[in-house]
PDB file of C-alpha atoms in Angstrom:
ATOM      1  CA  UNK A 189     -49.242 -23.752  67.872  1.00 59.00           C
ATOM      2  CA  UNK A 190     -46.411 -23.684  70.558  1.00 63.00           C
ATOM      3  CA  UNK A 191     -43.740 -26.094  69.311  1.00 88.00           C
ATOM      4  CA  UNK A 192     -42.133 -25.454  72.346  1.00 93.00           C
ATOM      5  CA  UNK A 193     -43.424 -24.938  75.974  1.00 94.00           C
ATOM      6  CA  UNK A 194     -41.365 -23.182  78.830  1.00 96.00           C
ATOM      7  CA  UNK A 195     -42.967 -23.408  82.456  1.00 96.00           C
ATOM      8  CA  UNK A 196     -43.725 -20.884  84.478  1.00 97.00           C
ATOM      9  CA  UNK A 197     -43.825 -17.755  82.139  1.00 96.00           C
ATOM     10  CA  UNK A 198     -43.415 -15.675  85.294  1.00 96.00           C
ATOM     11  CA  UNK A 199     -41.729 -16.117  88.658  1.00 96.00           C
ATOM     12  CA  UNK A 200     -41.387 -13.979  91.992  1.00 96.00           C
ATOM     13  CA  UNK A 201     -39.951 -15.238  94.846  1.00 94.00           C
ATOM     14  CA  UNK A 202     -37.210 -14.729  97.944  1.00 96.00           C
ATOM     15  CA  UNK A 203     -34.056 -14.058  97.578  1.00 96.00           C
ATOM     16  CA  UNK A 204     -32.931 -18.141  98.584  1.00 96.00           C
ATOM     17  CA  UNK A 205     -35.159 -19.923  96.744  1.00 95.00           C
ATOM     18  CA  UNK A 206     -34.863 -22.190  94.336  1.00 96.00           C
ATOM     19  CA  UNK A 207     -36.546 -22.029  91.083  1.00 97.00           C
ATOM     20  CA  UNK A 208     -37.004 -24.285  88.132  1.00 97.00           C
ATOM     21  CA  UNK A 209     -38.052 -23.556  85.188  1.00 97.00           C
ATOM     22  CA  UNK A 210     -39.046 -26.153  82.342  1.00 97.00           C
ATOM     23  CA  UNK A 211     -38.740 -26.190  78.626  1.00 95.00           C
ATOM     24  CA  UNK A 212     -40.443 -29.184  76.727  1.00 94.00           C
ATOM     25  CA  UNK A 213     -40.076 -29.771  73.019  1.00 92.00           C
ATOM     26  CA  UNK A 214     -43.760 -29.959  71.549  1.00 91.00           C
ATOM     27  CA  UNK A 215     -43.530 -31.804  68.345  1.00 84.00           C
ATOM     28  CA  UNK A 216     -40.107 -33.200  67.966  1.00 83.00           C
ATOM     29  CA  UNK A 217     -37.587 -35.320  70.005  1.00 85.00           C
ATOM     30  CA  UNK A 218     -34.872 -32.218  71.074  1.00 84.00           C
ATOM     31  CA  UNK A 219     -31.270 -33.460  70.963  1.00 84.00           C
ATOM     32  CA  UNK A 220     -30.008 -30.340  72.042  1.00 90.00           C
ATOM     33  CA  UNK A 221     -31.456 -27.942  74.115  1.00 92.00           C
ATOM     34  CA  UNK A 222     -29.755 -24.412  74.795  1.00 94.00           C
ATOM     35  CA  UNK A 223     -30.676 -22.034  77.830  1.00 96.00           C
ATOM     36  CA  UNK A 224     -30.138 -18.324  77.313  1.00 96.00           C
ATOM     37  CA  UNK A 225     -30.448 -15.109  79.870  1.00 97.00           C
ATOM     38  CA  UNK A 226     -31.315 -11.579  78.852  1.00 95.00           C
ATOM     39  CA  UNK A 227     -31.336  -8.868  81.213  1.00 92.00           C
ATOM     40  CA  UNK A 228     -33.454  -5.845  80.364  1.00 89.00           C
ATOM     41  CA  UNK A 229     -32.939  -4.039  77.296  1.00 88.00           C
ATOM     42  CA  UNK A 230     -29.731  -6.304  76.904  1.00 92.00           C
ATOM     43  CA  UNK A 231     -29.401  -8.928  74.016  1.00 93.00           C
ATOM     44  CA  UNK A 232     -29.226 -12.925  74.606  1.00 95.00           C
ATOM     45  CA  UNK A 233     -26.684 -14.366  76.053  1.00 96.00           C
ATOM     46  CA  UNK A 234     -25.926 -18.007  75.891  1.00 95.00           C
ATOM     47  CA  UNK A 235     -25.991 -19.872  79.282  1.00 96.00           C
ATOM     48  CA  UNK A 236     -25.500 -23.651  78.474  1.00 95.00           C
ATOM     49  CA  UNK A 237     -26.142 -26.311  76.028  1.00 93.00           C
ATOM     50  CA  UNK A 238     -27.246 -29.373  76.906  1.00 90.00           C
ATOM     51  CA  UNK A 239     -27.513 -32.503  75.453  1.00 86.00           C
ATOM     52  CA  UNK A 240     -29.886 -35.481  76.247  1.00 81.00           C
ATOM     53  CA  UNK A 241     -28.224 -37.798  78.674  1.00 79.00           C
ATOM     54  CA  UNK A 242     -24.910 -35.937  79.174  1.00 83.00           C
ATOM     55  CA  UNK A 243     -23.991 -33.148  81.303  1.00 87.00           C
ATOM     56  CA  UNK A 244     -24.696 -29.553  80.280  1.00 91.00           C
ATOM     57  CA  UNK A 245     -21.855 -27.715  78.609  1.00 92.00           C
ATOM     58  CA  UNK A 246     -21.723 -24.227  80.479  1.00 95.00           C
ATOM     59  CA  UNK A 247     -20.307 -21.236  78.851  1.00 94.00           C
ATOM     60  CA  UNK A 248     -17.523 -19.218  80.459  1.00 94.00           C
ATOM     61  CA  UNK A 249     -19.051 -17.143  83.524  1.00 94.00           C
ATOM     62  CA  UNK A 250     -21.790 -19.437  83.815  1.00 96.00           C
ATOM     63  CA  UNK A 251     -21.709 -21.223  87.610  1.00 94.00           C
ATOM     64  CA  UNK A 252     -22.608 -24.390  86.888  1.00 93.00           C
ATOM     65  CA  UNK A 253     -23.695 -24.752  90.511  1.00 95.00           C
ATOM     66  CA  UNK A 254     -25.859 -22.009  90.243  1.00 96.00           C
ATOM     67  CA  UNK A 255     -27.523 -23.042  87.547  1.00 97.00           C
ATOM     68  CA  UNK A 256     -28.204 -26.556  87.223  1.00 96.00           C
ATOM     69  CA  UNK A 257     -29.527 -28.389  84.223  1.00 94.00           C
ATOM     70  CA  UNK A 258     -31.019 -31.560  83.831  1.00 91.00           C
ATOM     71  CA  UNK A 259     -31.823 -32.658  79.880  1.00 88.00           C
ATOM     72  CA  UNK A 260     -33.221 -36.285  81.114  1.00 81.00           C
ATOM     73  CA  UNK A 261     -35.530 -36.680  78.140  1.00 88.00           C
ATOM     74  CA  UNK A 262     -35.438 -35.958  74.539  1.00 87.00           C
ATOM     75  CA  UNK A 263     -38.740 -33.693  75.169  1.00 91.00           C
ATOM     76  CA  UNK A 264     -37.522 -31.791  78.419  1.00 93.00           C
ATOM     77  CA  UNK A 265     -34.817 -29.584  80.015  1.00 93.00           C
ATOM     78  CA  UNK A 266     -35.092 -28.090  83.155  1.00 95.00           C
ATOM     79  CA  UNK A 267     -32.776 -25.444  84.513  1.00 97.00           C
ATOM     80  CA  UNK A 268     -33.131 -24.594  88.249  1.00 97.00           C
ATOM     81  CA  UNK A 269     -31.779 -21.404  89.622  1.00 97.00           C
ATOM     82  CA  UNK A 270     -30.455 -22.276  93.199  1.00 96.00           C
ATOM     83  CA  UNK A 271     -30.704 -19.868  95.691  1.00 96.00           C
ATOM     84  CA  UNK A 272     -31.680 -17.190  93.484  1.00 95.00           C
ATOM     85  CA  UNK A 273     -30.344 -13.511  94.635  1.00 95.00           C
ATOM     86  CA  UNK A 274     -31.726 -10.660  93.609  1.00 95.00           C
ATOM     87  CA  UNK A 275     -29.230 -10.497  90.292  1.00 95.00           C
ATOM     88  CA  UNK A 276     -30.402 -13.449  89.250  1.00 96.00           C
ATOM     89  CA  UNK A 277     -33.215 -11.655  87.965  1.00 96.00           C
ATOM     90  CA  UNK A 278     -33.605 -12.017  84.269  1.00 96.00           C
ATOM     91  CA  UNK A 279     -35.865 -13.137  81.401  1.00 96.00           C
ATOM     92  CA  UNK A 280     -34.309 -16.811  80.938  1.00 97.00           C
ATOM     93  CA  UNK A 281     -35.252 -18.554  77.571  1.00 97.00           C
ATOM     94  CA  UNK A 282     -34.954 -21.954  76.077  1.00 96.00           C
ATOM     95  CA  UNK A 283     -34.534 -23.082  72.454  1.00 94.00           C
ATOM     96  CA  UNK A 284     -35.129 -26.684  71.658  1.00 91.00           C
ATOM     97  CA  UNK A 285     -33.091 -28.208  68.401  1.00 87.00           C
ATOM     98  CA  UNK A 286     -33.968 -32.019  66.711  1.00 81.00           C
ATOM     99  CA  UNK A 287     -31.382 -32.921  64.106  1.00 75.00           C
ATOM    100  CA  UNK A 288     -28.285 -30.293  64.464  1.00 66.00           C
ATOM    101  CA  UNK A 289     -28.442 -27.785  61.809  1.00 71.00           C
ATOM    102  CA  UNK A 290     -31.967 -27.546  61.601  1.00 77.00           C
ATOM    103  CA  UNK A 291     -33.873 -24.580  62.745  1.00 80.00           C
ATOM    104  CA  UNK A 292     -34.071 -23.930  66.515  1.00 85.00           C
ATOM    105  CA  UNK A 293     -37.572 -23.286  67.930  1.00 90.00           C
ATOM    106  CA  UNK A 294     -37.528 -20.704  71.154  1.00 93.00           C
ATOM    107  CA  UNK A 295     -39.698 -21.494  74.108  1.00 94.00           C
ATOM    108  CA  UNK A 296     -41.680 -17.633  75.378  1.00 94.00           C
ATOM    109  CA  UNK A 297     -39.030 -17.635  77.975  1.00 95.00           C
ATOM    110  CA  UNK A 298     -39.325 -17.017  81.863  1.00 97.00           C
ATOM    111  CA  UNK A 299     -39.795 -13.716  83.854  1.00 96.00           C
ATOM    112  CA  UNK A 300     -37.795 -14.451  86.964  1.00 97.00           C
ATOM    113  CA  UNK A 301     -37.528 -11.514  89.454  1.00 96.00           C
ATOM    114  CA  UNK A 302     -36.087 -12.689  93.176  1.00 96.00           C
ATOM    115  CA  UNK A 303     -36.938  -9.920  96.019  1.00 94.00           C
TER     116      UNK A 303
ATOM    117  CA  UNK B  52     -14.300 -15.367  68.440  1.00 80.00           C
ATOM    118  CA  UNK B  53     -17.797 -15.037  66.619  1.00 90.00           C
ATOM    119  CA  UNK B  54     -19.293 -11.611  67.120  1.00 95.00           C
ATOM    120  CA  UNK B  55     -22.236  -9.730  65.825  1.00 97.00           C
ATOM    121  CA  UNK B  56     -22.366  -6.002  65.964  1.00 97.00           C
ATOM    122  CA  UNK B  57     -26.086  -3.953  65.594  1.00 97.00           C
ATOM    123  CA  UNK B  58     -24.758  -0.822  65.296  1.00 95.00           C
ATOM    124  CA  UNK B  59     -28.184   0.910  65.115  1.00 97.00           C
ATOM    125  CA  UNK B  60     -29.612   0.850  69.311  1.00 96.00           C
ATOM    126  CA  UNK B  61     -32.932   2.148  68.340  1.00 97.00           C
ATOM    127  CA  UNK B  62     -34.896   3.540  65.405  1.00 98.00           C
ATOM    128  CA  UNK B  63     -37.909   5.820  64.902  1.00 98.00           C
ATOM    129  CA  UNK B  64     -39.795   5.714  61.693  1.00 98.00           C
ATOM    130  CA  UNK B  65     -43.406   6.838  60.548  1.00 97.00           C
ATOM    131  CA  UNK B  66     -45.596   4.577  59.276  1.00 97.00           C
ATOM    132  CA  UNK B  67     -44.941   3.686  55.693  1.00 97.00           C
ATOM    133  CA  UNK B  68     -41.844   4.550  55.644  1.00 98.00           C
ATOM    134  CA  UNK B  69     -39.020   1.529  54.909  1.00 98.00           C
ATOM    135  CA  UNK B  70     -36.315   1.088  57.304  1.00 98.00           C
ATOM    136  CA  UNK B  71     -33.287  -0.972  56.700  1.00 98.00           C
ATOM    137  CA  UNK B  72     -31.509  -2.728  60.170  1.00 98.00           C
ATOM    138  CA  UNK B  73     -27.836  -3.076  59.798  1.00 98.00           C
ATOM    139  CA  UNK B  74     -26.381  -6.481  60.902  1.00 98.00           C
ATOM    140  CA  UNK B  75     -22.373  -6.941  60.343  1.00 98.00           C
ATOM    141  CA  UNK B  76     -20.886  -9.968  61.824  1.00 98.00           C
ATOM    142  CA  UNK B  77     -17.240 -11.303  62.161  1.00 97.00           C
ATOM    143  CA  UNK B  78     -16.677 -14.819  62.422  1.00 95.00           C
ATOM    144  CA  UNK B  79     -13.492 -17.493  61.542  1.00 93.00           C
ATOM    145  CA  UNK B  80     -15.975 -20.258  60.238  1.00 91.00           C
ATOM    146  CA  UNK B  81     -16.072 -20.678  56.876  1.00 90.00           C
ATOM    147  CA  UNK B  82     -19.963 -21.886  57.086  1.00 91.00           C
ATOM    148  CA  UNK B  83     -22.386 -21.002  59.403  1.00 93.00           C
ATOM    149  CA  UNK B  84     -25.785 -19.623  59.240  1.00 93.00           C
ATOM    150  CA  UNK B  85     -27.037 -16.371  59.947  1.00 95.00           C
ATOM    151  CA  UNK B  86     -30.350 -15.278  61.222  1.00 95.00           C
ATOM    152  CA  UNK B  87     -32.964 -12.371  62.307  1.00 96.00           C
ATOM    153  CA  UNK B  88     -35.398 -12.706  65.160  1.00 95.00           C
ATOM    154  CA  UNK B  89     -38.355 -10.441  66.140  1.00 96.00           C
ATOM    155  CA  UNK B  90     -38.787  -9.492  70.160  1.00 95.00           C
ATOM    156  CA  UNK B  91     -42.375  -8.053  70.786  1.00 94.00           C
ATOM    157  CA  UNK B  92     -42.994  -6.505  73.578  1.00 91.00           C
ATOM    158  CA  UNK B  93     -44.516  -9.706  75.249  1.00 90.00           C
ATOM    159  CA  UNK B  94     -40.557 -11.676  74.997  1.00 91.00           C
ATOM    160  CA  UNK B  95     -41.196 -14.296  72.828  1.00 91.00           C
ATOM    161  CA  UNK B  96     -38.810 -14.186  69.852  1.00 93.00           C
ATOM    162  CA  UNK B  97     -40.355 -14.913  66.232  1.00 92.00           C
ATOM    163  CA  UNK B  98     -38.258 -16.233  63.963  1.00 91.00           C
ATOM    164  CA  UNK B  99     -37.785 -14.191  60.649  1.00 94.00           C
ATOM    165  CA  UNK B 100     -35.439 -15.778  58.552  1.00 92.00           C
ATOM    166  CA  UNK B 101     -32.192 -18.036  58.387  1.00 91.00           C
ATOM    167  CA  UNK B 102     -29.815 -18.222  55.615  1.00 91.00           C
ATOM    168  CA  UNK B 103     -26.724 -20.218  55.698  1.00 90.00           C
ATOM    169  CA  UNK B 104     -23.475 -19.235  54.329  1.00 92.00           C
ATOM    170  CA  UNK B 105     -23.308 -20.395  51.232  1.00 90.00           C
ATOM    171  CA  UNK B 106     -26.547 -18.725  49.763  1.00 87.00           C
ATOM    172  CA  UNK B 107     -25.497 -15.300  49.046  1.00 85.00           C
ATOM    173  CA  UNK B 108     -29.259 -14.970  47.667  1.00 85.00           C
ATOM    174  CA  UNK B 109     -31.206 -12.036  48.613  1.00 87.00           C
ATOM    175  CA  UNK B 110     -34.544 -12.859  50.425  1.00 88.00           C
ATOM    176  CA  UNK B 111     -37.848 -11.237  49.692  1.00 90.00           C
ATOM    177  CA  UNK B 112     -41.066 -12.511  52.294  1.00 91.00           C
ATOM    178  CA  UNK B 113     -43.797 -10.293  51.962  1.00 95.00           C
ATOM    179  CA  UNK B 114     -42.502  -6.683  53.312  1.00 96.00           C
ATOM    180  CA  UNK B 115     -39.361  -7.694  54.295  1.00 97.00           C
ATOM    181  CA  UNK B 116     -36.345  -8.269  52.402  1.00 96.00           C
ATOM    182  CA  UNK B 117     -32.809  -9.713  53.493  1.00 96.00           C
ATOM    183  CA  UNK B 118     -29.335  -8.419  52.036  1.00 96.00           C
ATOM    184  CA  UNK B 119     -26.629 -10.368  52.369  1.00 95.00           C
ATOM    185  CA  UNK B 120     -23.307  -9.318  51.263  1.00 95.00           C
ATOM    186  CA  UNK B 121     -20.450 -11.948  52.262  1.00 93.00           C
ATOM    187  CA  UNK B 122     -17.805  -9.319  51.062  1.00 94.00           C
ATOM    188  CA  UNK B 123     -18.725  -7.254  53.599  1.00 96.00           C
ATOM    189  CA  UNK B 124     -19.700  -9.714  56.435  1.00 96.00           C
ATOM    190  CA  UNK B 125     -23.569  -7.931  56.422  1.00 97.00           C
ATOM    191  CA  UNK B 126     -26.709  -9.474  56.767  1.00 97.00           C
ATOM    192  CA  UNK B 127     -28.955  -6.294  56.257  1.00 97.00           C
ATOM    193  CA  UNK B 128     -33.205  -6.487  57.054  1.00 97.00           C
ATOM    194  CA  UNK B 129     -35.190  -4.157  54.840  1.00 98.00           C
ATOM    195  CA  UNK B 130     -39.170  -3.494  56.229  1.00 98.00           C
ATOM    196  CA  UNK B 131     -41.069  -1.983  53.196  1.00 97.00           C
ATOM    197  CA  UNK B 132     -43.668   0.224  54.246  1.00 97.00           C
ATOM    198  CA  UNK B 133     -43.314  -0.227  57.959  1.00 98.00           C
ATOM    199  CA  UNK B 134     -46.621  -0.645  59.851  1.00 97.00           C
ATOM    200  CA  UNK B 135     -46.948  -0.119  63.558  1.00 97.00           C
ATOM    201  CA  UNK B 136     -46.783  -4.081  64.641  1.00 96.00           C
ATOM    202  CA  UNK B 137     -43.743  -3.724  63.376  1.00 97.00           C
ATOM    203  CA  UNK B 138     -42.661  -2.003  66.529  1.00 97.00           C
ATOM    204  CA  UNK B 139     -40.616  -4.227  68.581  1.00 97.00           C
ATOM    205  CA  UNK B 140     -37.008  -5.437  68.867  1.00 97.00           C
ATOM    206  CA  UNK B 141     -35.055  -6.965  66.119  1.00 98.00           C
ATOM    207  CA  UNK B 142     -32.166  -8.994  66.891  1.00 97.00           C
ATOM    208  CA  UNK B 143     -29.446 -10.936  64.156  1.00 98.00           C
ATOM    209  CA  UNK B 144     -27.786 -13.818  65.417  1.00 96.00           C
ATOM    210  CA  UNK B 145     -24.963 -15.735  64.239  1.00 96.00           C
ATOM    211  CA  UNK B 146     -25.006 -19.790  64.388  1.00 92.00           C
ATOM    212  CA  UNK B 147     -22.269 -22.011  64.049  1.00 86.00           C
ATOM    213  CA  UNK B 148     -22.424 -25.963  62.572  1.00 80.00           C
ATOM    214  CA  UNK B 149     -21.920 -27.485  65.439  1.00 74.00           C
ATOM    215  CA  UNK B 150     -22.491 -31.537  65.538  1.00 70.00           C
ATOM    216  CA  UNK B 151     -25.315 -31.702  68.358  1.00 68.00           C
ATOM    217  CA  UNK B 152     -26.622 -27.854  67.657  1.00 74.00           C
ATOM    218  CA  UNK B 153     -25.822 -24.541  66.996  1.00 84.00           C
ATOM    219  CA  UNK B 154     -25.091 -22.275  68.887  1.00 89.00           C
ATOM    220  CA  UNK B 155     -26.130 -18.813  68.752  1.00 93.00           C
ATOM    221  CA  UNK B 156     -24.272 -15.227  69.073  1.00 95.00           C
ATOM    222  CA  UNK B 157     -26.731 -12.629  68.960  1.00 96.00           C
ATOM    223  CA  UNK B 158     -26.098  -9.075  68.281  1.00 97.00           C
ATOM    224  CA  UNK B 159     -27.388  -6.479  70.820  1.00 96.00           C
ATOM    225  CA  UNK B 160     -31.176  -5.661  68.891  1.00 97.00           C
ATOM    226  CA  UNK B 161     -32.242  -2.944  67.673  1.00 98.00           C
ATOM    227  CA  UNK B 162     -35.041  -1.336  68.815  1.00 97.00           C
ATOM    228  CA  UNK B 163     -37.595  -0.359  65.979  1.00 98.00           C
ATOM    229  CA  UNK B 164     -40.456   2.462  67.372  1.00 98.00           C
ATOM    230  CA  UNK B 165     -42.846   2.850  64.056  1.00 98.00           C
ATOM    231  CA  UNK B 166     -45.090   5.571  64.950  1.00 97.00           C
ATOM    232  CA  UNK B 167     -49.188   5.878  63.027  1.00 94.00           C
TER     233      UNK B 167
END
């Protein structure tokens, strides 16, 4: 079974909204959790790691105002796309790891497409 | 700076036929791990295999086999008699030993189209 669970699988809304999308580890307590984007037929790219209890540690070119992440748990990590545009559309996935340097487990990622 | 290079975009093979993906990576670290990932059609990725650096041991699970050649900075992914749910994209990532997680680099995919 799903070891870990991202919320929704699919999104479409206005350009404006705000959108968050949830990825909760399953079976283990997630230390780290890491949020990546892939636009179509593009590979993953890193977004942001974050780390339960401390602020998220944004990669270069990543608004951290734009995309906000809360790790408040050791079982959840929500990103929320604020005032989505229309380019914010993109298949965003989470990966959930316990103790570092053990094997990350990928959520099935979100379809987000903003009209 | 850690990059991964999948030089092969997209592949066509007939069923039965092996195919070997390419995977060379360049990274200062003198241990990290390396990895392969499946992307169906449906997004999720599967997880294939991770080896770290230090185990220069080739891999064998089932049909697919792993080459990796540190001399060369290559992780190579052999399919053996390729079967058409093998169709999908394959991506090889690169992950470094960080203290609260590693972070991945992943290499563009390669799209594999194995055709009955």
């Amino acid at each position: 079974g799903a070891v870990v669970s991202q919320h929704p699988s699919w999104v479409i809304c206005k350009s404006g909204t705000s959108v968050k999308i949830e990825c909760r580890s399953l079976d283990f307590q997630a230390t780290t959790m890491f949020w990546y984007r892939q636009f179509p037929k593009q590979s993953l790219m890193l977004m942001a790691t974050s780390n339960e209890g401390s602020k998220a540690t944004y990669e270069q070119g990543v608004e951290k105002d734009k995309f906000l992440i809360n790790h408040a748990s050791l079982t959840l990590s929500t990103l929320t796309v604020t005032s989505a545009h229309p380019e914010d559309s993109s298949f965003y996935i989470c990966s959930s790891q316990g103790v570092a340097n053990q094997p990350q487990h990928f959520g099935d990622g979100t379809r987000l497409s903003i009209l | 700076a850690q990059k991964v290079t999948q030089a092969q975009t997209e592949i066509s093979v007939v069923e039965k036929e092996d195919v070997t993906l390419d995977c060379v990576y360049e990274t200062r670290d003198t241990t990290y791990y390396l990895f392969w990932y499946k992307q169906p059609p449906s997004g999720e990725l599967v997880f294939l295999i991770r080896r770290n650096s230090f185990d220069e041991q080739n891999e064998i699970s089932g049909r697919y086999s792993w080459n990796f050649q540190k001399s060369t900075s290559s992780f190579n992914f052999t399919i053996t008699a390729s079967q058409v749910v093998d169709s999908a994209v394959y991506f090889c990532a690169l992950g470094d030993l960080g203290e609260y997680g590693n972070k991945l680099v992943f290499g563009a995919g390669t799209i594999l189209r194995v055709k009955s």
